[in-house]
Amino acid sequence: MEQKTRIKGNVHYVGVNDRAKHRFEAMWPLPNGVSYNSYLIDDEMVTLVDTVDICYFEVYLRKIKKIIGDRPINYLIINHMEPDHSGSIRLIKQHYPNIIIVGNKQTFGMVEGFYGVTGEQYLVKDGDFLAVGRHKLRFFMTPMVHWPETMMTFDETDGLLFSGDGFGCFGTLDGGFMDSRMNVDKYWNEMVRYYSNIVGKYGGPVQKALQKLGGLSISAICSTHGPVWTENISRVMGFMIA
Ligand SMILES: [Fe+2]
Ligand SMILES: [Fe+2]
């Protein structure tokens, strides 16, 4: 059962699909729906990367519990505060009251302002580092990909890049989430639509973000929308290169 969610080692996909929403950000049509991706690192310190839209909290929590049972989650890393990813923060905090929220200076004001969530926080700056057991995570500030607080988290142990909206695309994940195990044809067009409408408006910041990622040896791109990319990394990165 657990195997189905595994990306690599003890890192799992715990995202959800939205087939009900007609327009993304009330503007962009969603003929193929959209996924909200979240990731769980089941290491010594259990770590959740981003959450999902609050409408899908129940199925989300069920997915998490299928992997960790009744064990607590130690860290919640927030790469991006837009509600399609931050919407479940308050409920996660209710279920896991001792969870430590990991974010940057801009994140925490939003967490409190949007959701009234306070409690223990771990503040990170560009280039900072957090070991959660075998996995060593490094944080890169990537402001305006897509909001000012946006950052990316790179797992130096296994080369997984948790890129937030960066490298995302529209389209639900049907019966699989990894490019190596599914037909990804339908996503290329959705990537063009996503990039040109959502992230691509911030061309300068996106190029700066790409420069920061330039030296990393990435084995998988784990974005917050669309497939986990392992076999098409250069093609996916190519969409964001000016
Ligand atoms: Fe966003
Ligand atoms: Fe998003």
CSV table of C-alpha atoms and ligand atoms in Angstrom, one decimal:
chain,number,residue,atom,x,y,z
A,1,MET,CA,0.0,0.0,0.0
A,2,GLU,CA,2.6,2.4,1.2
A,3,GLN,CA,4.7,1.6,-1.9
A,4,LYS,CA,2.2,3.4,-4.1
A,5,THR,CA,3.1,6.8,-2.7
A,6,ARG,CA,6.9,6.3,-2.7
A,7,ILE,CA,9.1,8.6,-4.7
A,8,LYS,CA,12.5,7.5,-3.5
A,9,GLY,CA,13.5,5.9,-0.2
A,10,ASN,CA,11.3,7.3,2.5
A,11,VAL,CA,10.0,10.3,0.6
A,12,HIS,CA,6.3,10.1,-0.4
A,13,TYR,CA,3.8,11.9,-2.5
A,14,VAL,CA,0.7,12.9,-0.5
A,15,GLY,CA,-0.9,15.4,-2.9
A,16,VAL,CA,-4.5,15.5,-4.0
A,17,ASN,CA,-6.5,16.2,-7.2
A,18,ASP,CA,-9.0,19.0,-7.8
A,19,ARG,CA,-11.5,18.0,-10.5
A,20,ALA,CA,-14.1,20.4,-9.3
A,21,LYS,CA,-12.6,23.8,-9.8
A,22,HIS,CA,-13.4,25.4,-13.1
A,23,ARG,CA,-10.9,28.3,-13.0
A,24,PHE,CA,-7.5,28.6,-11.3
A,25,GLU,CA,-7.2,31.8,-9.3
A,26,ALA,CA,-10.8,32.4,-10.6
A,27,MET,CA,-9.3,33.2,-14.0
A,28,TRP,CA,-7.5,30.4,-15.8
A,29,PRO,CA,-9.7,27.6,-17.2
A,30,LEU,CA,-9.0,24.1,-15.9
A,31,PRO,CA,-10.3,21.6,-18.5
A,32,ASN,CA,-8.0,18.9,-17.1
A,33,GLY,CA,-8.2,19.9,-13.4
A,34,VAL,CA,-5.2,20.6,-11.2
A,35,SER,CA,-3.3,18.7,-8.5
A,36,TYR,CA,-2.1,20.2,-5.3
A,37,ASN,CA,1.1,18.4,-4.4
A,38,SER,CA,2.5,17.8,-0.9
A,39,TYR,CA,5.4,15.6,0.1
A,40,LEU,CA,6.2,13.6,3.2
A,41,ILE,CA,9.7,12.8,4.3
A,42,ASP,CA,9.4,9.9,6.7
A,43,ASP,CA,12.8,10.3,8.3
A,44,GLU,CA,13.9,10.5,12.0
A,45,MET,CA,12.1,13.8,12.1
A,46,VAL,CA,8.9,13.4,10.0
A,47,THR,CA,8.7,16.3,7.7
A,48,LEU,CA,5.9,17.6,5.5
A,49,VAL,CA,6.6,19.8,2.6
A,50,ASP,CA,3.7,22.2,1.8
A,51,THR,CA,0.0,21.3,2.3
A,52,VAL,CA,-3.0,21.3,0.1
A,53,ASP,CA,-6.2,23.2,-0.5
A,54,ILE,CA,-8.4,23.0,2.6
A,55,CYS,CA,-11.3,21.4,0.6
A,56,TYR,CA,-9.2,18.2,0.3
A,57,PHE,CA,-8.0,18.0,3.9
A,58,GLU,CA,-9.7,14.8,4.8
A,59,VAL,CA,-8.2,12.8,2.0
A,60,TYR,CA,-4.9,14.5,2.6
A,61,LEU,CA,-4.8,13.5,6.2
A,62,ARG,CA,-5.8,9.9,5.4
A,63,LYS,CA,-2.8,9.7,2.9
A,64,ILE,CA,-0.4,11.0,5.6
A,65,LYS,CA,-1.7,8.6,8.2
A,66,LYS,CA,-1.4,5.7,5.9
A,67,ILE,CA,2.3,6.3,5.9
A,68,ILE,CA,3.1,7.4,9.4
A,69,GLY,CA,0.2,5.9,11.3
A,70,ASP,CA,-0.2,7.8,14.6
A,71,ARG,CA,3.3,9.1,14.7
A,72,PRO,CA,3.6,12.9,14.9
A,73,ILE,CA,4.9,15.2,12.2
A,74,ASN,CA,7.9,17.1,13.5
A,75,TYR,CA,8.3,19.8,10.7
A,76,LEU,CA,6.1,21.5,8.2
A,77,ILE,CA,8.1,23.3,5.5
A,78,ILE,CA,6.2,26.1,3.8
A,79,ASN,CA,7.7,26.9,0.4
A,80,HIS,CA,4.7,29.0,-0.7
A,81,MET,CA,1.7,30.6,1.1
A,82,GLU,CA,-0.9,30.8,-1.6
A,83,PRO,CA,-4.0,29.1,-0.3
A,84,ASP,CA,-3.9,26.1,-2.7
A,85,HIS,CA,-0.8,25.0,-0.7
A,86,SER,CA,-1.2,26.7,2.7
A,87,GLY,CA,-4.9,26.1,3.1
A,88,SER,CA,-4.5,23.1,5.4
A,89,ILE,CA,-1.9,24.6,7.7
A,90,ARG,CA,-4.4,25.4,10.4
A,91,LEU,CA,-5.9,21.9,10.4
A,92,ILE,CA,-2.5,20.3,10.3
A,93,LYS,CA,-1.5,22.4,13.3
A,94,GLN,CA,-4.7,21.2,15.1
A,95,HIS,CA,-3.9,17.5,14.4
A,96,TYR,CA,-0.2,18.0,15.1
A,97,PRO,CA,0.0,20.7,17.7
A,98,ASN,CA,3.8,20.3,18.3
A,99,ILE,CA,4.7,20.7,14.7
A,100,ILE,CA,7.5,23.2,14.0
A,101,ILE,CA,6.8,25.4,11.0
A,102,VAL,CA,9.8,26.1,8.8
A,103,GLY,CA,9.7,29.2,6.7
A,104,ASN,CA,11.4,32.5,6.1
A,105,LYS,CA,10.8,35.9,7.6
A,106,GLN,CA,8.0,36.7,5.1
A,107,THR,CA,6.3,33.4,5.6
A,108,PHE,CA,5.5,33.7,9.3
A,109,GLY,CA,3.7,37.0,9.1
A,110,MET,CA,1.4,35.4,6.5
A,111,VAL,CA,0.9,32.2,8.5
A,112,GLU,CA,-0.4,34.3,11.4
A,113,GLY,CA,-2.3,36.8,9.3
A,114,PHE,CA,-4.0,34.2,7.0
A,115,TYR,CA,-4.7,31.5,9.6
A,116,GLY,CA,-4.0,32.8,13.1
A,117,VAL,CA,-1.4,30.0,13.5
A,118,THR,CA,1.5,30.7,15.9
A,119,GLY,CA,3.7,28.3,17.9
A,120,GLU,CA,7.2,27.0,17.4
A,121,GLN,CA,8.9,28.3,14.2
A,122,TYR,CA,12.2,27.6,12.5
A,123,LEU,CA,13.3,30.6,10.5
A,124,VAL,CA,15.5,30.0,7.5
A,125,LYS,CA,17.5,32.3,5.3
A,126,ASP,CA,18.9,31.8,1.8
A,127,GLY,CA,21.3,28.9,1.8
A,128,ASP,CA,20.3,27.6,5.3
A,129,PHE,CA,20.3,24.0,6.1
A,130,LEU,CA,18.2,21.6,8.2
A,131,ALA,CA,19.0,17.9,8.8
A,132,VAL,CA,15.9,15.8,9.5
A,133,GLY,CA,17.8,12.5,9.8
A,134,ARG,CA,19.3,11.0,6.7
A,135,HIS,CA,17.9,13.8,4.6
A,136,LYS,CA,19.7,17.1,4.6
A,137,LEU,CA,17.6,20.0,3.4
A,138,ARG,CA,18.9,23.2,2.0
A,139,PHE,CA,16.7,26.3,1.4
A,140,PHE,CA,16.8,28.7,-1.5
A,141,MET,CA,14.9,32.0,-1.4
A,142,THR,CA,13.2,32.4,-4.8
A,143,PRO,CA,11.0,35.5,-4.3
A,144,MET,CA,8.2,36.1,-6.8
A,145,VAL,CA,8.1,32.5,-8.0
A,146,HIS,CA,5.2,33.1,-7.4
A,147,TRP,CA,4.8,35.3,-4.3
A,148,PRO,CA,7.3,37.4,-2.3
A,149,GLU,CA,7.8,34.7,0.4
A,150,THR,CA,8.4,31.9,-2.1
A,151,MET,CA,11.3,29.6,-1.5
A,152,MET,CA,12.5,26.2,-2.7
A,153,THR,CA,13.8,23.2,-0.6
A,154,PHE,CA,16.5,21.0,-1.9
A,155,ASP,CA,17.1,17.6,-0.4
A,156,GLU,CA,20.9,17.2,-0.8
A,157,THR,CA,20.8,13.6,0.2
A,158,ASP,CA,18.7,12.3,-2.7
A,159,GLY,CA,18.7,15.3,-5.1
A,160,LEU,CA,15.0,16.0,-4.8
A,161,LEU,CA,14.0,19.6,-5.5
A,162,PHE,CA,10.8,20.7,-3.8
A,163,SER,CA,10.2,23.6,-6.1
A,164,GLY,CA,6.8,25.0,-5.1
A,165,ASP,CA,5.0,26.5,-8.1
A,166,GLY,CA,8.2,26.5,-10.0
A,167,PHE,CA,8.1,23.9,-12.8
A,168,GLY,CA,4.4,23.3,-12.1
A,169,CYS,CA,1.6,22.6,-14.6
A,170,PHE,CA,-2.1,22.2,-14.7
A,171,GLY,CA,-3.8,18.8,-15.1
A,172,THR,CA,-4.7,16.2,-12.4
A,173,LEU,CA,-2.6,13.1,-11.7
A,174,ASP,CA,-4.6,10.1,-12.7
A,175,GLY,CA,-3.4,6.8,-11.5
A,176,GLY,CA,0.2,7.9,-11.0
A,177,PHE,CA,2.4,10.8,-10.1
A,178,MET,CA,5.8,10.1,-11.5
A,179,ASP,CA,6.7,10.9,-15.1
A,180,SER,CA,8.6,7.6,-15.4
A,181,ARG,CA,5.5,5.6,-14.6
A,182,MET,CA,2.8,7.4,-16.7
A,183,ASN,CA,2.1,9.0,-20.1
A,184,VAL,CA,3.0,12.6,-19.6
A,185,ASP,CA,1.9,13.9,-23.1
A,186,LYS,CA,-1.0,15.9,-21.9
A,187,TYR,CA,1.1,17.9,-19.4
A,188,TRP,CA,3.4,19.7,-21.8
A,189,ASN,CA,0.6,21.9,-23.1
A,190,GLU,CA,-0.6,22.4,-19.5
A,191,MET,CA,2.9,23.5,-18.5
A,192,VAL,CA,3.0,26.2,-21.2
A,193,ARG,CA,-0.4,27.4,-20.0
A,194,TYR,CA,0.6,27.3,-16.4
A,195,TYR,CA,3.9,29.0,-16.9
A,196,SER,CA,2.6,31.8,-19.2
A,197,ASN,CA,-0.3,32.6,-16.9
A,198,ILE,CA,0.9,32.1,-13.4
A,199,VAL,CA,4.7,32.2,-12.9
A,200,GLY,CA,6.1,33.5,-16.2
A,201,LYS,CA,4.9,37.1,-15.4
A,202,TYR,CA,7.8,37.3,-13.1
A,203,GLY,CA,10.5,36.6,-15.7
A,204,GLY,CA,13.4,38.3,-13.9
A,205,PRO,CA,12.9,36.6,-10.5
A,206,VAL,CA,12.4,33.3,-12.3
A,207,GLN,CA,15.7,33.6,-14.1
A,208,LYS,CA,17.4,34.5,-10.8
A,209,ALA,CA,15.9,31.4,-9.2
A,210,LEU,CA,17.2,29.2,-12.1
A,211,GLN,CA,20.7,30.6,-11.6
A,212,LYS,CA,20.6,29.6,-7.9
A,213,LEU,CA,19.5,26.1,-8.9
A,214,GLY,CA,22.1,25.9,-11.7
A,215,GLY,CA,24.8,24.0,-9.7
A,216,LEU,CA,22.5,21.5,-8.1
A,217,SER,CA,22.5,17.9,-9.1
A,218,ILE,CA,18.7,17.3,-9.3
A,219,SER,CA,17.3,13.7,-9.5
A,220,ALA,CA,13.6,14.7,-9.2
A,221,ILE,CA,11.6,17.9,-9.5
A,222,CYS,CA,8.8,17.8,-6.9
A,223,SER,CA,6.6,20.8,-7.8
A,224,THR,CA,3.3,21.7,-6.1
A,225,HIS,CA,1.3,21.1,-9.4
A,226,GLY,CA,1.6,18.2,-11.9
A,227,PRO,CA,3.8,15.2,-12.1
A,228,VAL,CA,7.0,14.5,-10.2
A,229,TRP,CA,9.7,14.8,-12.9
A,230,THR,CA,12.6,12.4,-13.0
A,231,GLU,CA,13.1,11.6,-16.7
A,232,ASN,CA,12.3,14.9,-18.2
A,233,ILE,CA,14.2,17.3,-15.9
A,234,SER,CA,16.0,19.3,-18.6
A,235,ARG,CA,12.9,19.6,-20.7
A,236,VAL,CA,10.9,20.8,-17.7
A,237,MET,CA,13.6,23.3,-16.8
A,238,GLY,CA,13.7,24.5,-20.4
A,239,PHE,CA,10.2,25.8,-20.0
A,240,MET,CA,11.4,28.4,-17.5
A,241,ILE,CA,14.6,29.4,-19.2
A,242,ALA,CA,14.2,32.7,-21.1
B,1,FE,FE,1.2,30.2,-6.3
B,2,FE,FE,0.3,26.9,-6.7
